[in-house]
CSV table of C-alpha atoms and ligand atoms in Angstrom, one decimal:
chain,number,residue,atom,x,y,z
O,1,MET,CA,85.5,25.8,46.7
O,2,ASN,CA,85.1,22.2,47.9
O,3,ASP,CA,82.4,21.9,50.6
O,4,LEU,CA,82.9,18.2,51.1
O,5,ASP,CA,85.0,18.6,54.2
O,6,ARG,CA,82.1,20.3,55.9
O,7,HIS,CA,79.0,18.5,56.9
O,8,PRO,CA,77.0,18.0,53.7
O,9,VAL,CA,73.4,19.3,53.4
O,10,TYR,CA,71.7,15.9,53.4
O,11,MET,CA,68.3,15.9,51.7
O,12,ASP,CA,68.0,12.2,50.7
O,13,HIS,CA,66.2,10.8,53.6
O,14,ALA,CA,63.9,8.7,51.4
O,15,ALA,CA,67.1,6.8,50.4
O,16,THR,CA,68.2,6.2,54.0
O,17,THR,CA,68.4,8.1,57.3
O,18,PHE,CA,71.2,8.7,59.9
O,19,MET,CA,70.9,6.7,63.1
O,20,LYS,CA,69.8,8.7,66.1
O,21,PRO,CA,72.2,8.4,69.1
O,22,GLU,CA,69.5,7.1,71.5
O,23,ILE,CA,68.8,4.3,69.0
O,24,MET,CA,72.5,3.3,68.8
O,25,ALA,CA,72.6,3.5,72.6
O,26,ALA,CA,69.6,1.1,72.9
O,27,MET,CA,71.4,-1.4,70.5
O,28,ALA,CA,74.9,-1.2,72.0
O,29,PRO,CA,74.6,-3.7,74.9
O,30,TYR,CA,73.2,-6.3,72.5
O,31,PHE,CA,76.4,-6.4,70.5
O,32,SER,CA,78.6,-7.3,73.4
O,33,ARG,CA,77.1,-7.7,76.9
O,34,TYR,CA,73.9,-9.5,75.8
O,35,PHE,CA,75.2,-11.4,72.9
O,36,GLY,CA,73.4,-14.7,73.6
O,37,ASN,CA,71.4,-16.5,71.0
O,38,PRO,CA,67.7,-15.8,71.8
O,39,SER,CA,67.0,-19.5,71.1
O,40,SER,CA,69.4,-20.8,73.7
O,41,LEU,CA,67.9,-22.2,76.9
O,42,TYR,CA,70.2,-20.8,79.6
O,43,ARG,CA,69.3,-17.8,81.6
O,44,PHE,CA,72.0,-15.7,80.0
O,45,ALA,CA,70.2,-15.8,76.6
O,46,ARG,CA,67.1,-14.4,78.2
O,47,GLU,CA,68.3,-10.8,77.9
O,48,SER,CA,68.6,-11.2,74.1
O,49,ARG,CA,65.1,-12.8,74.0
O,50,ASN,CA,63.7,-10.0,76.1
O,51,GLY,CA,65.2,-7.5,73.7
O,52,VAL,CA,63.5,-9.1,70.7
O,53,ASP,CA,60.2,-9.5,72.5
O,54,GLY,CA,60.3,-5.8,73.6
O,55,ALA,CA,60.9,-4.7,70.0
O,56,ARG,CA,58.1,-6.8,68.8
O,57,ARG,CA,55.8,-5.0,71.3
O,58,GLN,CA,57.1,-1.6,70.1
O,59,VAL,CA,56.4,-2.4,66.5
O,60,ALA,CA,53.0,-3.8,67.2
O,61,ALA,CA,52.0,-0.7,69.3
O,62,ALA,CA,53.2,1.6,66.5
O,63,ILE,CA,50.8,0.0,63.9
O,64,GLY,CA,47.9,-1.1,66.0
O,65,ALA,CA,48.8,-4.8,65.8
O,66,ASN,CA,49.3,-7.6,68.3
O,67,PRO,CA,52.9,-8.6,69.0
O,68,GLU,CA,52.3,-12.1,67.7
O,69,GLU,CA,51.5,-10.6,64.3
O,70,VAL,CA,54.9,-9.0,63.9
O,71,PHE,CA,57.8,-10.9,62.2
O,72,PHE,CA,61.3,-9.5,61.8
O,73,THR,CA,63.1,-9.6,58.5
O,74,ALA,CA,66.4,-8.4,57.0
O,75,GLY,CA,64.7,-5.2,55.7
O,76,GLY,CA,61.9,-3.8,53.6
O,77,SER,CA,62.8,-5.7,50.4
O,78,GLU,CA,62.6,-9.0,52.2
O,79,ALA,CA,59.3,-8.1,53.8
O,80,ASP,CA,57.9,-7.1,50.4
O,81,ASN,CA,59.1,-10.4,48.8
O,82,TRP,CA,57.7,-12.4,51.7
O,83,ALA,CA,54.3,-10.7,51.6
O,84,VAL,CA,53.8,-11.0,47.8
O,85,LYS,CA,55.4,-14.4,47.1
O,86,GLY,CA,54.2,-15.9,50.4
O,87,ALA,CA,50.5,-14.8,49.8
O,88,ALA,CA,50.6,-15.8,46.2
O,89,LEU,CA,52.0,-19.3,46.8
O,90,ALA,CA,49.8,-20.0,49.8
O,91,ASN,CA,46.6,-19.1,48.0
O,92,ARG,CA,47.3,-20.6,44.6
O,93,GLU,CA,44.4,-23.0,44.6
O,94,ARG,CA,42.0,-20.1,45.2
O,95,GLY,CA,43.3,-18.0,42.3
O,96,ASP,CA,46.3,-16.8,40.3
O,97,HIS,CA,45.6,-13.1,40.0
O,98,ILE,CA,47.4,-10.2,41.8
O,99,VAL,CA,46.5,-6.5,41.6
O,100,THR,CA,49.2,-3.9,42.2
O,101,SER,CA,50.1,-0.4,41.0
O,102,ALA,CA,52.5,0.8,38.3
O,103,ILE,CA,54.4,2.9,40.9
O,104,GLU,CA,55.3,0.3,43.5
O,105,HIS,CA,58.9,0.0,44.7
O,106,HIS,CA,60.9,-2.6,42.7
O,107,ALA,CA,60.8,-4.9,45.7
O,108,VAL,CA,57.1,-5.4,44.9
O,109,LEU,CA,57.2,-4.9,41.1
O,110,HIS,CA,60.1,-7.3,40.4
O,111,THR,CA,58.6,-9.8,42.8
O,112,CYS,CA,55.3,-9.6,40.8
O,113,GLY,CA,57.3,-10.0,37.6
O,114,TRP,CA,58.9,-13.2,39.0
O,115,LEU,CA,55.5,-14.5,39.9
O,116,GLU,CA,54.3,-13.9,36.3
O,117,LYS,CA,57.1,-16.2,35.2
O,118,GLN,CA,55.7,-18.8,37.7
O,119,GLY,CA,52.3,-18.6,36.0
O,120,PHE,CA,50.5,-15.9,38.0
O,121,SER,CA,48.9,-13.0,36.3
O,122,VAL,CA,49.4,-9.5,37.5
O,123,THR,CA,47.4,-6.3,36.8
O,124,TYR,CA,49.5,-3.1,37.2
O,125,LEU,CA,47.1,-0.3,37.8
O,126,PRO,CA,47.7,3.1,36.3
O,127,VAL,CA,47.9,6.2,38.5
O,128,ASP,CA,46.6,9.7,37.9
O,129,GLU,CA,48.9,12.7,37.2
O,130,PHE,CA,49.6,13.1,40.9
O,131,GLY,CA,50.4,9.4,41.4
O,132,ARG,CA,47.2,8.3,43.0
O,133,VAL,CA,45.6,4.9,42.6
O,134,ASP,CA,41.8,5.1,42.1
O,135,PRO,CA,40.1,2.6,44.5
O,136,GLY,CA,37.5,2.3,41.8
O,137,ASP,CA,40.2,1.0,39.4
O,138,VAL,CA,41.2,-1.6,42.1
O,139,GLU,CA,37.5,-2.8,42.2
O,140,GLU,CA,37.3,-3.0,38.4
O,141,ALA,CA,40.6,-5.0,38.2
O,142,ILE,CA,39.5,-7.6,40.8
O,143,THR,CA,38.2,-10.9,39.3
O,144,ASP,CA,37.1,-14.2,40.9
O,145,ALA,CA,40.8,-15.2,40.6
O,146,THR,CA,42.2,-12.3,42.5
O,147,ILE,CA,44.0,-13.4,45.7
O,148,LEU,CA,46.1,-10.4,46.6
O,149,VAL,CA,46.0,-6.6,46.2
O,150,SER,CA,49.3,-4.8,46.9
O,151,VAL,CA,49.4,-1.0,46.9
O,152,MET,CA,52.0,1.0,48.8
O,153,THR,CA,51.0,3.5,51.5
O,154,ALA,CA,53.3,6.2,50.3
O,155,ASN,CA,55.6,6.5,47.3
O,156,ASN,CA,59.3,6.7,47.8
O,157,GLU,CA,60.0,8.9,44.7
O,158,ILE,CA,57.1,11.5,44.6
O,159,GLY,CA,55.7,11.0,48.2
O,160,THR,CA,52.1,10.5,47.1
O,161,ILE,CA,50.0,8.9,49.8
O,162,GLN,CA,47.3,6.4,48.7
O,163,SER,CA,43.7,5.9,50.0
O,164,VAL,CA,44.9,2.8,51.8
O,165,ALA,CA,41.8,2.3,54.0
O,166,GLU,CA,39.5,2.5,50.9
O,167,ILE,CA,41.7,0.1,48.9
O,168,GLY,CA,41.8,-2.3,51.8
O,169,ARG,CA,38.0,-2.3,52.0
O,170,VAL,CA,37.7,-3.0,48.3
O,171,ALA,CA,40.1,-5.9,48.5
O,172,HIS,CA,38.3,-7.4,51.5
O,173,ASP,CA,34.8,-6.9,49.9
O,174,HIS,CA,36.1,-9.3,47.2
O,175,GLY,CA,37.8,-11.7,49.4
O,176,ALA,CA,41.4,-10.7,48.4
O,177,LEU,CA,44.2,-10.2,50.8
O,178,PHE,CA,45.6,-6.6,51.1
O,179,HIS,CA,49.3,-5.9,51.4
O,180,THR,CA,50.8,-2.4,51.7
O,181,ASP,CA,54.4,-1.4,51.5
O,182,ALA,CA,54.6,1.2,54.3
O,183,VAL,CA,58.3,1.5,54.3
O,184,GLN,CA,58.2,5.3,53.5
O,185,ALA,CA,55.1,5.9,55.5
O,186,VAL,CA,56.1,4.9,59.0
O,187,GLY,CA,56.6,8.0,61.1
O,188,ALA,CA,54.8,10.3,58.6
O,189,VAL,CA,51.4,8.6,58.1
O,190,PRO,CA,49.6,7.3,61.2
O,191,ILE,CA,49.1,3.6,60.6
O,192,ASP,CA,46.4,1.3,62.1
O,193,VAL,CA,46.2,-2.1,60.5
O,194,GLU,CA,42.7,-2.6,61.8
O,195,ARG,CA,41.2,0.7,60.6
O,196,MET,CA,43.0,0.5,57.3
O,197,GLY,CA,42.0,-3.1,56.6
O,198,ILE,CA,45.6,-4.3,56.2
O,199,ASP,CA,46.5,-8.0,56.2
O,200,LEU,CA,50.2,-7.6,55.4
O,201,LEU,CA,52.4,-4.6,55.9
O,202,SER,CA,56.1,-4.0,55.2
O,203,LEU,CA,58.4,-1.7,57.1
O,204,SER,CA,62.1,-1.0,57.3
O,205,GLY,CA,64.3,0.4,60.1
O,206,HIS,CA,66.7,2.6,58.1
O,207,LYS,CA,63.9,4.7,56.7
O,208,PHE,CA,63.0,6.0,60.2
O,209,TYR,CA,66.4,6.6,61.9
O,210,GLY,CA,66.9,3.0,62.8
O,211,PRO,CA,69.5,0.5,61.5
O,212,LYS,CA,69.9,-0.8,58.0
O,213,GLY,CA,69.2,-4.4,57.1
O,214,VAL,CA,66.4,-5.0,59.5
O,215,GLY,CA,62.7,-4.7,58.9
O,216,ALA,CA,59.4,-6.4,59.7
O,217,LEU,CA,56.4,-7.9,58.1
O,218,TYR,CA,53.0,-7.6,59.8
O,219,ILE,CA,50.9,-10.7,59.2
O,220,ARG,CA,47.3,-10.5,60.3
O,221,ARG,CA,46.4,-13.5,62.4
O,222,GLY,CA,44.9,-16.3,60.3
O,223,THR,CA,46.4,-15.0,57.0
O,224,ARG,CA,47.5,-17.8,54.7
O,225,ILE,CA,51.1,-17.1,53.7
O,226,GLU,CA,54.1,-19.4,52.8
O,227,ASN,CA,57.5,-18.9,54.4
O,228,LEU,CA,60.2,-17.2,52.4
O,229,ILE,CA,63.3,-18.1,54.4
O,230,HIS,CA,63.5,-21.8,55.3
O,231,GLY,CA,65.7,-23.3,58.0
O,232,GLY,CA,65.5,-23.1,61.8
O,233,GLY,CA,62.4,-22.4,63.8
O,234,GLN,CA,62.9,-18.7,64.7
O,235,GLU,CA,60.1,-16.2,64.6
O,236,ARG,CA,57.7,-18.9,65.6
O,237,GLY,CA,58.6,-21.1,62.7
O,238,ARG,CA,57.9,-18.4,60.2
O,239,ARG,CA,61.3,-16.9,59.3
O,240,ALA,CA,64.5,-18.9,59.8
O,241,GLY,CA,67.8,-17.5,60.8
O,242,THR,CA,69.3,-16.4,64.1
O,243,GLU,CA,67.7,-13.1,65.0
O,244,ASN,CA,69.6,-9.8,64.3
O,245,VAL,CA,69.1,-8.9,68.0
O,246,PRO,CA,70.9,-5.5,68.1
O,247,GLY,CA,69.2,-4.5,64.8
O,248,ILE,CA,65.8,-5.6,66.0
O,249,VAL,CA,66.2,-3.8,69.3
O,250,GLY,CA,67.2,-0.7,67.3
O,251,LEU,CA,64.2,-1.1,65.0
O,252,GLY,CA,61.9,-1.2,68.0
O,253,ARG,CA,63.3,1.9,69.6
O,254,ALA,CA,63.3,3.7,66.3
O,255,ILE,CA,59.6,3.0,65.5
O,256,GLU,CA,58.7,4.1,69.0
O,257,LEU,CA,60.5,7.4,68.5
O,258,ALA,CA,59.2,7.9,65.0
O,259,THR,CA,55.6,7.4,65.9
O,260,ALA,CA,55.6,9.3,69.3
O,261,ASP,CA,54.6,12.7,67.7
O,262,ILE,CA,53.8,12.2,64.1
O,263,GLU,CA,51.8,15.4,63.9
O,264,GLY,CA,54.5,17.6,65.4
O,265,HIS,CA,57.2,16.0,63.2
O,266,ASN,CA,55.1,16.5,60.1
O,267,ARG,CA,54.4,20.1,60.9
O,268,ARG,CA,58.0,21.0,61.4
O,269,ILE,CA,59.3,19.1,58.3
O,270,ALA,CA,56.4,20.2,56.0
O,271,ALA,CA,57.0,23.9,56.9
O,272,MET,CA,60.6,23.7,55.6
O,273,ARG,CA,59.6,21.6,52.6
O,274,ASP,CA,56.8,24.0,51.7
O,275,ARG,CA,59.2,27.0,51.8
O,276,LEU,CA,61.6,25.0,49.6
O,277,VAL,CA,58.9,24.1,47.1
O,278,ARG,CA,57.5,27.7,46.9
O,279,SER,CA,60.9,29.3,46.4
O,280,VAL,CA,62.1,26.7,43.8
O,281,LEU,CA,58.9,27.1,41.8
O,282,GLY,CA,59.1,30.8,42.1
O,283,SER,CA,62.7,31.3,41.2
O,284,ILE,CA,63.4,28.7,38.5
O,285,PRO,CA,61.2,28.9,35.4
O,286,ASP,CA,60.1,25.8,33.5
O,287,THR,CA,59.9,23.8,36.7
O,288,ARG,CA,57.1,21.6,38.0
O,289,LEU,CA,56.4,19.8,41.2
O,290,ASN,CA,55.9,16.1,40.8
O,291,GLY,CA,53.5,14.2,43.0
O,292,HIS,CA,50.3,15.3,44.8
O,293,PRO,CA,50.0,18.9,45.9
O,294,THR,CA,48.6,17.9,49.4
O,295,GLU,CA,48.3,14.1,49.7
O,296,ARG,CA,52.1,13.7,50.0
O,297,LEU,CA,54.8,12.8,52.6
O,298,PRO,CA,55.7,16.0,54.5
O,299,ASN,CA,59.4,15.6,53.7
O,300,ASN,CA,59.2,15.0,50.0
O,301,ALA,CA,59.8,17.6,47.2
O,302,ASN,CA,60.2,16.2,43.7
O,303,PHE,CA,60.8,18.6,40.8
O,304,SER,CA,61.2,18.3,37.1
O,305,PHE,CA,63.4,21.0,35.5
O,306,ARG,CA,63.0,21.2,31.7
O,307,TYR,CA,66.0,21.0,29.4
O,308,VAL,CA,68.4,19.5,31.9
O,309,GLU,CA,69.4,16.0,33.0
O,310,GLY,CA,69.0,14.8,36.6
O,311,GLU,CA,72.4,13.2,37.0
O,312,SER,CA,74.1,16.4,36.0
O,313,ILE,CA,72.1,18.3,38.6
O,314,LEU,CA,73.2,15.8,41.2
O,315,LEU,CA,76.9,16.1,40.3
O,316,LEU,CA,76.8,19.9,40.5
O,317,LEU,CA,74.8,19.8,43.8
O,318,ASP,CA,77.3,17.2,45.2
O,319,ALA,CA,80.2,19.5,44.3
O,320,ARG,CA,78.5,22.2,46.5
O,321,GLY,CA,77.9,19.7,49.4
O,322,ILE,CA,74.2,18.9,48.8
O,323,CYS,CA,73.0,15.2,48.7
O,324,ALA,CA,69.9,14.6,46.7
O,325,SER,CA,68.6,12.0,44.2
O,326,THR,CA,67.0,11.8,40.8
O,327,GLY,CA,64.6,9.6,38.8
O,328,SER,CA,67.0,9.6,35.9
O,329,ALA,CA,69.1,6.6,35.3
O,330,CYS,CA,71.5,7.4,32.5
O,331,SER,CA,74.7,6.2,34.1
O,332,SER,CA,73.3,2.9,35.3
O,333,GLY,CA,73.3,1.8,31.7
O,334,SER,CA,69.5,2.0,31.3
O,335,SER,CA,68.2,5.1,29.6
O,336,GLU,CA,64.7,4.4,31.0
O,337,PRO,CA,63.8,7.1,33.5
O,338,SER,CA,61.8,6.5,36.7
O,339,HIS,CA,58.8,4.2,36.1
O,340,VAL,CA,57.0,6.3,38.8
O,341,LEU,CA,57.4,9.6,36.9
O,342,LEU,CA,56.5,8.0,33.6
O,343,ALA,CA,53.3,6.5,35.2
O,344,THR,CA,52.2,10.0,36.2
O,345,GLY,CA,52.3,11.0,32.5
O,346,LEU,CA,55.6,12.8,32.3
O,347,SER,CA,57.6,12.8,29.1
O,348,HIS,CA,61.0,11.1,29.0
O,349,GLU,CA,62.6,14.5,29.0
O,350,GLU,CA,60.7,15.7,32.0
O,351,ALA,CA,61.3,12.5,33.9
O,352,HIS,CA,65.1,12.7,33.1
O,353,GLY,CA,65.2,16.3,34.5
O,354,SER,CA,63.9,15.3,37.9
O,355,LEU,CA,65.3,16.0,41.3
O,356,ARG,CA,64.1,14.5,44.6
O,357,LEU,CA,64.9,16.4,47.9
O,358,THR,CA,63.7,14.5,51.0
O,359,LEU,CA,64.1,16.3,54.3
O,360,GLY,CA,64.7,14.7,57.7
O,361,ASP,CA,64.9,15.4,61.4
O,362,ALA,CA,68.4,17.1,61.4
O,363,ASN,CA,67.6,19.5,58.5
O,364,THR,CA,67.4,23.1,59.4
O,365,GLU,CA,66.1,26.3,57.8
O,366,GLU,CA,69.8,27.0,57.0
O,367,ASP,CA,69.9,23.8,54.9
O,368,VAL,CA,66.9,25.0,53.0
O,369,ASP,CA,68.6,28.3,52.5
O,370,SER,CA,71.7,26.5,51.1
O,371,VAL,CA,69.7,24.6,48.6
O,372,LEU,CA,67.8,27.8,47.5
O,373,GLU,CA,71.1,29.5,47.1
O,374,VAL,CA,72.8,26.8,45.0
O,375,LEU,CA,70.0,25.2,43.0
O,376,PRO,CA,68.9,28.2,40.7
O,377,ASP,CA,72.6,28.6,39.8
O,378,VAL,CA,73.1,24.9,39.1
O,379,ILE,CA,70.0,24.7,36.9
O,380,GLY,CA,70.9,28.0,35.1
O,381,ARG,CA,74.4,26.8,34.3
O,382,LEU,CA,73.1,23.4,33.0
O,383,ARG,CA,70.5,25.1,30.8
O,384,GLU,CA,73.2,27.4,29.4
O,385,ILE,CA,75.0,24.4,28.0
O,386,SER,CA,72.0,22.2,27.2
O,387,PRO,CA,71.2,21.7,23.5
O,388,LEU,CA,67.6,21.2,24.6
O,389,THR,CA,67.2,24.7,26.0
O,390,PRO,CA,65.2,27.0,23.7
O,391,VAL,CA,66.7,30.5,23.1
O,392,ARG,CA,64.0,32.1,25.2
O,393,ALA,CA,64.9,30.2,28.3
O,394,ARG,CA,68.7,30.5,27.9
O,395,ILE,CA,69.2,33.4,30.2
O,396,PRO,CA,68.1,32.2,33.6
O,397,GLU,CA,65.4,34.5,34.9
O,398,VAL,CA,66.7,34.2,38.4
O,399,ASP,CA,67.8,37.1,40.6
B,401,LIG,C1,63.6,1.6,50.8
B,401,LIG,C2,62.3,1.0,50.3
B,401,LIG,C3,62.1,-0.4,50.2
B,401,LIG,C4,63.3,-1.3,50.5
B,401,LIG,O1,63.6,-1.4,51.8
B,401,LIG,P1,65.1,-1.9,52.2
B,401,LIG,O2,65.1,-2.0,53.7
B,401,LIG,O3,66.1,-0.9,51.7
B,401,LIG,O4,65.3,-3.3,51.6
B,401,LIG,C5,60.9,-0.9,49.9
B,401,LIG,N1,59.9,-0.1,49.6
B,401,LIG,C6,60.0,1.3,49.7
B,401,LIG,C7,58.8,2.1,49.4
B,401,LIG,C8,61.2,1.9,50.1
B,401,LIG,O5,61.3,3.2,50.1
């Protein structure tokens, strides 16, 4: 049976989300009717400018910032690059040391790697078995030369939420700037840049039902940071390029919707996720839940199934109409599994057998039922043919 013609069961919301109709509706006029360049002086361009200004207020309100502290970018990766490179380059005479964690998104990790080539030194903090950074480790890693601490609010693979406010306090106690990649956290973790001691914060529209290719960097007033994109004087001289007006308007509406009722959203999503986790752990032997048992994003379930390979799981799930993801990367030419799972202490085998299911607003209990129906069968079949499966585990103990 080929289920692909039907609506797939989409459980990969950490990769990207669908766009909500009301967000598309908010954007639509800015593609055609209000197409003016926000920088133009005639009255006609004012609508575009108003759209951008309105979105800036919406983003600011969602994170407890002032609108003048919000700068639009072409997504989360650009915001991360800008925060880390910009802060490093602008504060070079004060020091050359950056503290980050081993489980950051590659937009932060590879940026730090590039900065190492430019002569900066970077400490990559370890995490515990649940993926948590110990604020005490941050404190120990900081030296007189530390100019920036960058630790994500919540992890995109295992969903673990960090003690951001505590880490922010430690950074500030030692005179370092604090950046957090909040791309996965917006809409799930209430964010207040004041209370959490955040100087720089990255976010991205397509992770909370907004458009792809548009994001924002929050820059606390007075923070020393170099520009990343040079050219025209847009974004008050901080980020060049004609504004992606429809995208920015969509981002503004999306963040407003995503943060309107975080508690209610989390309750609904976590209830489905918890049932999924309980049933999977209960029905499939030799399975573990990766990430923190409680301090995790409400929509994230990340499992390791012994004796099987993540990409095989994905292919069989895909054939049954289920979209998910894995921390295994065999087909991409690298046999290195997820740096996040390895950092939590998993063996290569366990990391290769990982499956990430991330729920979203359109998922239903029926979607959870579908996964619970298909997954034990998929794992059982793969274990049957896996040379890694010990004899005792060959006959799946399911149903
Ligand atoms: C998706 C993601 C990014 C990158 O955002 P883009 O908008 O896709 O560039 C950065 N950090 C985290 C934690 C993410 O999940």
